[in-house]
CSV table of C-alpha atoms in Angstrom, one decimal:
chain,number,residue,atom,x,y,z
A,1,UNK,CA,0.0,0.0,0.0
A,2,UNK,CA,1.4,3.4,-1.0
A,3,UNK,CA,1.8,6.2,1.5
A,4,UNK,CA,-1.2,8.2,0.4
A,5,UNK,CA,-3.5,5.2,0.6
A,6,UNK,CA,-2.2,4.3,4.0
A,7,UNK,CA,-2.8,7.8,5.3
A,8,UNK,CA,-6.4,7.7,3.9
A,9,UNK,CA,-7.0,4.4,5.8
A,10,UNK,CA,-5.7,6.0,9.0
A,11,UNK,CA,-8.0,9.0,8.5
A,12,UNK,CA,-11.0,6.6,8.1
A,13,UNK,CA,-10.1,5.0,11.4
A,14,UNK,CA,-9.7,8.5,13.0
A,15,UNK,CA,-13.0,9.7,11.6
A,16,UNK,CA,-14.9,6.8,13.3
A,17,UNK,CA,-13.0,7.5,16.5
A,18,UNK,CA,-14.0,11.2,16.5
A,19,UNK,CA,-17.6,10.2,15.7
A,20,UNK,CA,-17.6,8.2,18.9
A,21,UNK,CA,-15.9,11.1,20.8
A,22,UNK,CA,-18.6,13.5,19.6
A,23,UNK,CA,-21.2,11.8,21.8
A,24,UNK,CA,-19.6,12.7,25.2
A,25,UNK,CA,-18.5,16.1,23.6
A,26,UNK,CA,-22.2,17.0,23.0
A,27,UNK,CA,-23.3,15.6,26.4
A,28,UNK,CA,-20.8,17.6,28.3
A,29,UNK,CA,-21.8,21.1,26.9
A,30,UNK,CA,-21.4,23.8,29.5
A,31,UNK,CA,-19.0,21.7,31.5
A,32,UNK,CA,-17.3,23.6,34.3
A,33,UNK,CA,-13.5,24.1,34.7
A,34,UNK,CA,-11.8,21.1,36.1
A,35,UNK,CA,-8.1,22.0,35.7
A,36,UNK,CA,-6.6,25.5,35.7
A,37,UNK,CA,-3.7,26.1,33.3
A,38,UNK,CA,-1.6,29.1,32.3
A,39,UNK,CA,-3.2,32.5,32.9
A,40,UNK,CA,-7.0,32.3,32.8
A,41,UNK,CA,-7.0,29.1,30.7
A,42,UNK,CA,-8.6,25.9,31.9
A,43,UNK,CA,-9.6,22.4,30.9
A,44,UNK,CA,-13.0,20.8,31.6
A,45,UNK,CA,-13.5,17.1,32.6
A,46,UNK,CA,-14.7,16.6,29.0
A,47,UNK,CA,-11.3,17.7,27.6
A,48,UNK,CA,-9.6,15.2,29.8
A,49,UNK,CA,-12.0,12.3,29.2
A,50,UNK,CA,-12.1,12.8,25.4
A,51,UNK,CA,-8.3,13.0,25.2
A,52,UNK,CA,-8.0,9.7,27.0
A,53,UNK,CA,-10.7,8.1,24.9
A,54,UNK,CA,-9.3,9.3,21.5
A,55,UNK,CA,-5.6,8.5,22.5
A,56,UNK,CA,-6.4,4.9,23.4
A,57,UNK,CA,-8.5,4.3,20.3
A,58,UNK,CA,-6.1,5.9,17.9
A,59,UNK,CA,-3.1,4.2,19.3
A,60,UNK,CA,-4.9,0.8,19.1
A,61,UNK,CA,-6.3,1.4,15.6
A,62,UNK,CA,-3.2,3.0,13.9
A,63,UNK,CA,-0.2,2.1,16.0
A,64,UNK,CA,0.8,5.8,15.9
A,65,UNK,CA,1.4,7.8,19.1
A,66,UNK,CA,-0.7,10.8,20.0
A,67,UNK,CA,0.4,14.2,21.4
A,68,UNK,CA,-2.5,15.8,23.1
A,69,UNK,CA,-3.1,19.3,24.6
A,70,UNK,CA,-3.9,18.1,28.1
A,71,UNK,CA,-1.6,15.1,28.7
A,72,UNK,CA,1.2,15.5,26.2
A,73,UNK,CA,2.3,12.1,25.0
A,74,UNK,CA,4.3,11.2,21.9
A,75,UNK,CA,7.0,13.7,20.8
A,76,UNK,CA,5.9,16.2,18.2
A,77,UNK,CA,9.1,15.5,16.3
A,78,UNK,CA,8.3,11.8,15.9
A,79,UNK,CA,8.3,10.3,12.4
A,80,UNK,CA,4.5,9.9,12.7
A,81,UNK,CA,2.4,11.5,15.3
A,82,UNK,CA,-1.2,12.5,15.8
A,83,UNK,CA,-1.8,16.0,17.3
A,84,UNK,CA,-5.0,16.3,19.3
A,85,UNK,CA,-7.0,19.1,20.8
A,86,UNK,CA,-10.0,17.5,22.5
A,87,UNK,CA,-12.0,20.7,22.9
A,88,UNK,CA,-11.0,23.7,20.7
A,89,UNK,CA,-12.7,26.8,22.0
A,90,UNK,CA,-13.0,25.7,25.7
A,91,UNK,CA,-14.4,29.0,26.9
A,92,UNK,CA,-17.1,28.8,24.2
A,93,UNK,CA,-17.8,25.2,25.2
A,94,UNK,CA,-18.1,25.9,28.9
A,95,UNK,CA,-20.3,28.9,28.2
A,96,UNK,CA,-22.7,26.9,26.0
A,97,UNK,CA,-21.6,28.3,22.6
A,98,UNK,CA,-21.7,25.9,19.7
A,99,UNK,CA,-18.4,27.3,18.4
A,100,UNK,CA,-16.3,24.4,19.7
A,101,UNK,CA,-14.5,21.5,18.0
A,102,UNK,CA,-12.4,18.4,18.2
A,103,UNK,CA,-9.1,18.9,16.3
A,104,UNK,CA,-6.9,16.0,15.1
A,105,UNK,CA,-3.9,16.4,12.8
A,106,UNK,CA,-1.4,13.8,11.5
A,107,UNK,CA,2.2,14.9,11.1
A,108,UNK,CA,4.8,13.0,9.1
A,109,UNK,CA,8.3,14.2,9.9
A,110,UNK,CA,6.8,17.5,11.1
A,111,UNK,CA,4.6,18.0,8.0
A,112,UNK,CA,0.8,18.0,8.4
A,113,UNK,CA,-0.4,15.3,6.0
A,114,UNK,CA,-4.0,14.9,7.2
A,115,UNK,CA,-6.4,16.8,9.3
A,116,UNK,CA,-9.8,16.3,10.9
A,117,UNK,CA,-12.0,19.0,12.5
A,118,UNK,CA,-15.3,18.0,14.0
A,119,UNK,CA,-17.9,20.6,15.0
A,120,UNK,CA,-20.4,18.3,16.7
A,121,UNK,CA,-23.0,21.0,17.6
A,122,UNK,CA,-23.3,22.1,14.0
A,123,UNK,CA,-23.0,18.6,12.5
A,124,UNK,CA,-20.0,19.6,10.4
A,125,UNK,CA,-17.1,17.2,9.9
A,126,UNK,CA,-14.1,18.4,7.9
A,127,UNK,CA,-11.4,16.0,6.8
A,128,UNK,CA,-8.6,16.0,4.3
A,129,UNK,CA,-5.4,14.3,3.2
A,130,UNK,CA,-2.9,16.8,1.8
A,131,UNK,CA,-3.3,16.7,-2.0
A,132,UNK,CA,-7.0,17.2,-1.5
A,133,UNK,CA,-9.8,17.4,-1.8
A,134,UNK,CA,-11.3,18.9,1.4
A,135,UNK,CA,-14.2,16.7,2.5
A,136,UNK,CA,-17.2,18.2,4.4
A,137,UNK,CA,-19.5,15.6,5.8
A,138,UNK,CA,-18.1,13.1,3.3
A,139,UNK,CA,-18.7,15.4,0.3
A,140,UNK,CA,-15.7,16.8,-1.7
A,141,UNK,CA,-15.5,20.6,-1.6
A,142,UNK,CA,-14.3,22.9,-4.4
A,143,UNK,CA,-10.7,24.1,-4.3
A,144,UNK,CA,-10.1,27.6,-3.1
A,145,UNK,CA,-10.0,30.2,-5.8
A,146,UNK,CA,-8.0,33.5,-6.0
A,147,UNK,CA,-9.5,35.9,-3.6
A,148,UNK,CA,-9.4,39.6,-2.6
A,149,UNK,CA,-8.9,40.8,1.0
A,150,UNK,CA,-11.4,43.7,0.6
A,151,UNK,CA,-14.2,41.1,-0.1
A,152,UNK,CA,-13.2,38.6,2.5
A,153,UNK,CA,-14.3,37.7,6.0
A,154,UNK,CA,-11.1,37.4,8.2
A,155,UNK,CA,-11.0,35.5,11.5
A,156,UNK,CA,-8.8,37.0,14.2
A,157,UNK,CA,-7.7,35.4,17.5
A,158,UNK,CA,-8.8,36.8,20.9
A,159,UNK,CA,-6.4,38.8,23.1
A,160,UNK,CA,-5.9,41.3,25.9
A,161,UNK,CA,-4.8,44.7,24.8
A,162,UNK,CA,-2.5,45.0,27.8
A,163,UNK,CA,-0.8,41.6,27.4
A,164,UNK,CA,2.9,41.3,26.7
A,165,UNK,CA,4.8,38.4,25.1
A,166,UNK,CA,5.8,37.5,21.5
A,167,UNK,CA,2.8,39.5,20.0
A,168,UNK,CA,2.0,42.2,22.5
A,169,UNK,CA,-1.6,43.3,22.9
A,170,UNK,CA,-0.9,46.7,21.5
A,171,UNK,CA,0.6,45.1,18.3
A,172,UNK,CA,-2.6,43.0,18.0
A,173,UNK,CA,-4.7,46.2,18.3
A,174,UNK,CA,-2.6,47.8,15.6
A,175,UNK,CA,-3.2,44.7,13.3
A,176,UNK,CA,-6.9,45.0,13.8
A,177,UNK,CA,-6.8,48.8,13.2
A,178,UNK,CA,-4.9,48.3,9.9
A,179,UNK,CA,-7.1,45.4,8.9
A,180,UNK,CA,-10.2,47.5,9.5
A,181,UNK,CA,-9.0,49.9,6.8
A,182,UNK,CA,-9.2,47.2,4.1
A,183,UNK,CA,-11.9,44.9,5.5
A,184,UNK,CA,-14.8,45.6,7.7
A,185,UNK,CA,-15.6,41.9,7.9
A,186,UNK,CA,-13.5,40.8,10.9
A,187,UNK,CA,-14.7,37.9,13.1
A,188,UNK,CA,-13.5,36.7,16.5
A,189,UNK,CA,-14.8,33.2,17.0
A,190,UNK,CA,-12.6,32.2,19.9
A,191,UNK,CA,-11.6,28.9,18.3
A,192,UNK,CA,-8.5,28.8,16.1
A,193,UNK,CA,-9.2,25.3,14.7
A,194,UNK,CA,-12.7,26.4,13.5
A,195,UNK,CA,-11.2,29.5,11.8
A,196,UNK,CA,-8.8,27.3,9.9
A,197,UNK,CA,-11.5,24.9,8.8
A,198,UNK,CA,-13.6,27.8,7.6
A,199,UNK,CA,-10.7,29.2,5.6
A,200,UNK,CA,-10.3,25.7,4.0
A,201,UNK,CA,-14.0,25.7,3.1
A,202,UNK,CA,-14.1,29.3,1.8
A,203,UNK,CA,-16.3,30.6,4.6
A,204,UNK,CA,-13.4,32.9,5.7
A,205,UNK,CA,-11.0,34.3,3.2
A,206,UNK,CA,-8.2,34.2,5.8
A,207,UNK,CA,-7.4,33.9,9.5
A,208,UNK,CA,-4.8,35.4,11.8
A,209,UNK,CA,-3.6,33.3,14.8
A,210,UNK,CA,-1.3,34.8,17.3
A,211,UNK,CA,-1.1,31.5,19.2
A,212,UNK,CA,1.9,29.2,19.5
A,213,UNK,CA,0.3,25.8,20.2
A,214,UNK,CA,0.8,23.0,17.6
A,215,UNK,CA,-2.6,21.4,18.6
A,216,UNK,CA,-4.5,24.6,17.6
A,217,UNK,CA,-3.0,24.6,14.2
A,218,UNK,CA,-1.9,21.1,12.9
A,219,UNK,CA,-5.3,19.8,11.8
A,220,UNK,CA,-6.3,23.1,10.2
A,221,UNK,CA,-3.0,23.6,8.4
A,222,UNK,CA,-3.6,20.2,6.6
A,223,UNK,CA,-7.2,21.2,5.7
A,224,UNK,CA,-6.2,24.6,4.3
A,225,UNK,CA,-3.3,23.2,2.2
A,226,UNK,CA,-5.5,20.3,0.9
A,227,UNK,CA,-8.0,22.9,-0.2
A,228,UNK,CA,-5.4,24.9,-2.1
A,229,UNK,CA,-4.9,27.6,0.5
A,230,UNK,CA,-1.6,28.9,2.0
A,231,UNK,CA,-0.4,28.7,5.6
A,232,UNK,CA,2.7,30.5,6.9
A,233,UNK,CA,3.6,32.2,10.2
A,234,UNK,CA,2.9,36.0,10.4
A,235,UNK,CA,6.4,36.7,9.0
A,236,UNK,CA,5.5,34.8,5.8
A,237,UNK,CA,7.6,31.7,6.6
A,238,UNK,CA,6.2,28.3,5.9
A,239,UNK,CA,4.2,26.9,8.9
A,240,UNK,CA,6.0,24.2,10.9
A,241,UNK,CA,5.2,22.6,14.3
A,242,UNK,CA,7.7,25.1,15.7
A,243,UNK,CA,5.9,28.1,14.3
A,244,UNK,CA,4.6,30.6,17.0
A,245,UNK,CA,1.8,32.0,14.8
A,246,UNK,CA,-0.3,31.1,11.8
A,247,UNK,CA,-1.5,33.1,8.8
A,248,UNK,CA,-3.9,31.0,6.7
A,249,UNK,CA,-5.7,32.3,3.6
A,250,UNK,CA,-6.9,31.7,0.1
A,251,UNK,CA,-4.5,32.5,-2.7
A,252,UNK,CA,-4.3,36.3,-3.3
A,253,UNK,CA,-5.8,37.0,0.2
A,254,UNK,CA,-2.7,35.6,1.8
A,255,UNK,CA,-0.3,37.9,0.0
A,256,UNK,CA,-2.5,40.9,0.8
A,257,UNK,CA,-2.6,40.0,4.5
A,258,UNK,CA,1.2,39.8,4.5
A,259,UNK,CA,1.4,43.2,3.0
A,260,UNK,CA,-1.0,44.6,5.6
A,261,UNK,CA,1.1,43.0,8.4
A,262,UNK,CA,4.3,44.6,7.0
A,263,UNK,CA,2.7,48.0,7.3
A,264,UNK,CA,2.0,47.4,11.0
A,265,UNK,CA,5.7,46.8,11.7
A,266,UNK,CA,7.4,44.3,13.9
A,267,UNK,CA,5.8,43.0,17.1
A,268,UNK,CA,8.9,44.0,19.2
A,269,UNK,CA,8.3,47.6,18.2
A,270,UNK,CA,5.2,47.6,20.5
C-alpha cells in the first residue's frame, strides 16, 4: 500500500474514533472548569476524558502515538504523530456556545499530511489528506480560488490589549486597526481550529492566529493546504510545528494580508 492510501486508511479510522468522541462532547456542553492552566486558561472534565478516549482508540487502531493538549504524549518530532485538541474553544464550550470543535492532525516528519476538524454542535465534519480534496460531511469541496482581501471575512484570535509576550496586545490592536481599513468583515470566533477549517472551506478568506500551540494549528493547516490555501507564520515563513503563529488564507488574500502586516511593523516595536 502506498503512503497516500495508508494515510487515507488511518483517516478513516480516525473519523470513526472522532464520531464516537462527539457523543460525550455534546453531552458535556457547559462543562465547568476542572483543571486550571496558564493564565486564565482551563480544561474541563470533558477535555480530559475525550483525550484519554481518543488517544487509546487511535493508538490501538493505527499504531501511531498521540500528542494531546492536556496530557502531552508522543513527541511532536516523531516520524509519525497524531496531534489532538479534544476541545478547541474551551471558553465557548463551557459557556454553551456551539463554536467548539475536536481537532486532530497527522504529522509526518513534522509536515501536516492529514487533518480532521469535527464541529459536533453544527453537524460539520471536515477531513482531508494533503493533496485534496477537502471533505465536508463526506462530500468533496471545491478548491479555493484566487480571492481579494477587501471582499473577504477574516478570522482573528482573541487577546488582551495590555498583554505582553511575543505578540503584545498593542501590536494586535494595531493589526486590527490596519485590517479594518481594508476589510470591515472581521470575526473573532474564539476557536482557532474552526477559523482554519472555515478558511479551507471558503467561509473565511483568511485567519490570523497569534497563538503558538501546535494542537491549535496542525489539523487546520492540513485542511487549508488540501483545499489549495496557503499557511505561513505571520512573517510569511512556511508553517511548521515550531511556528509561533499562523496566517492562513486563500491565494491572493494571503499575500494581501502579509502586505498589511508589514505596514503594521514588527511586534517588538510595540
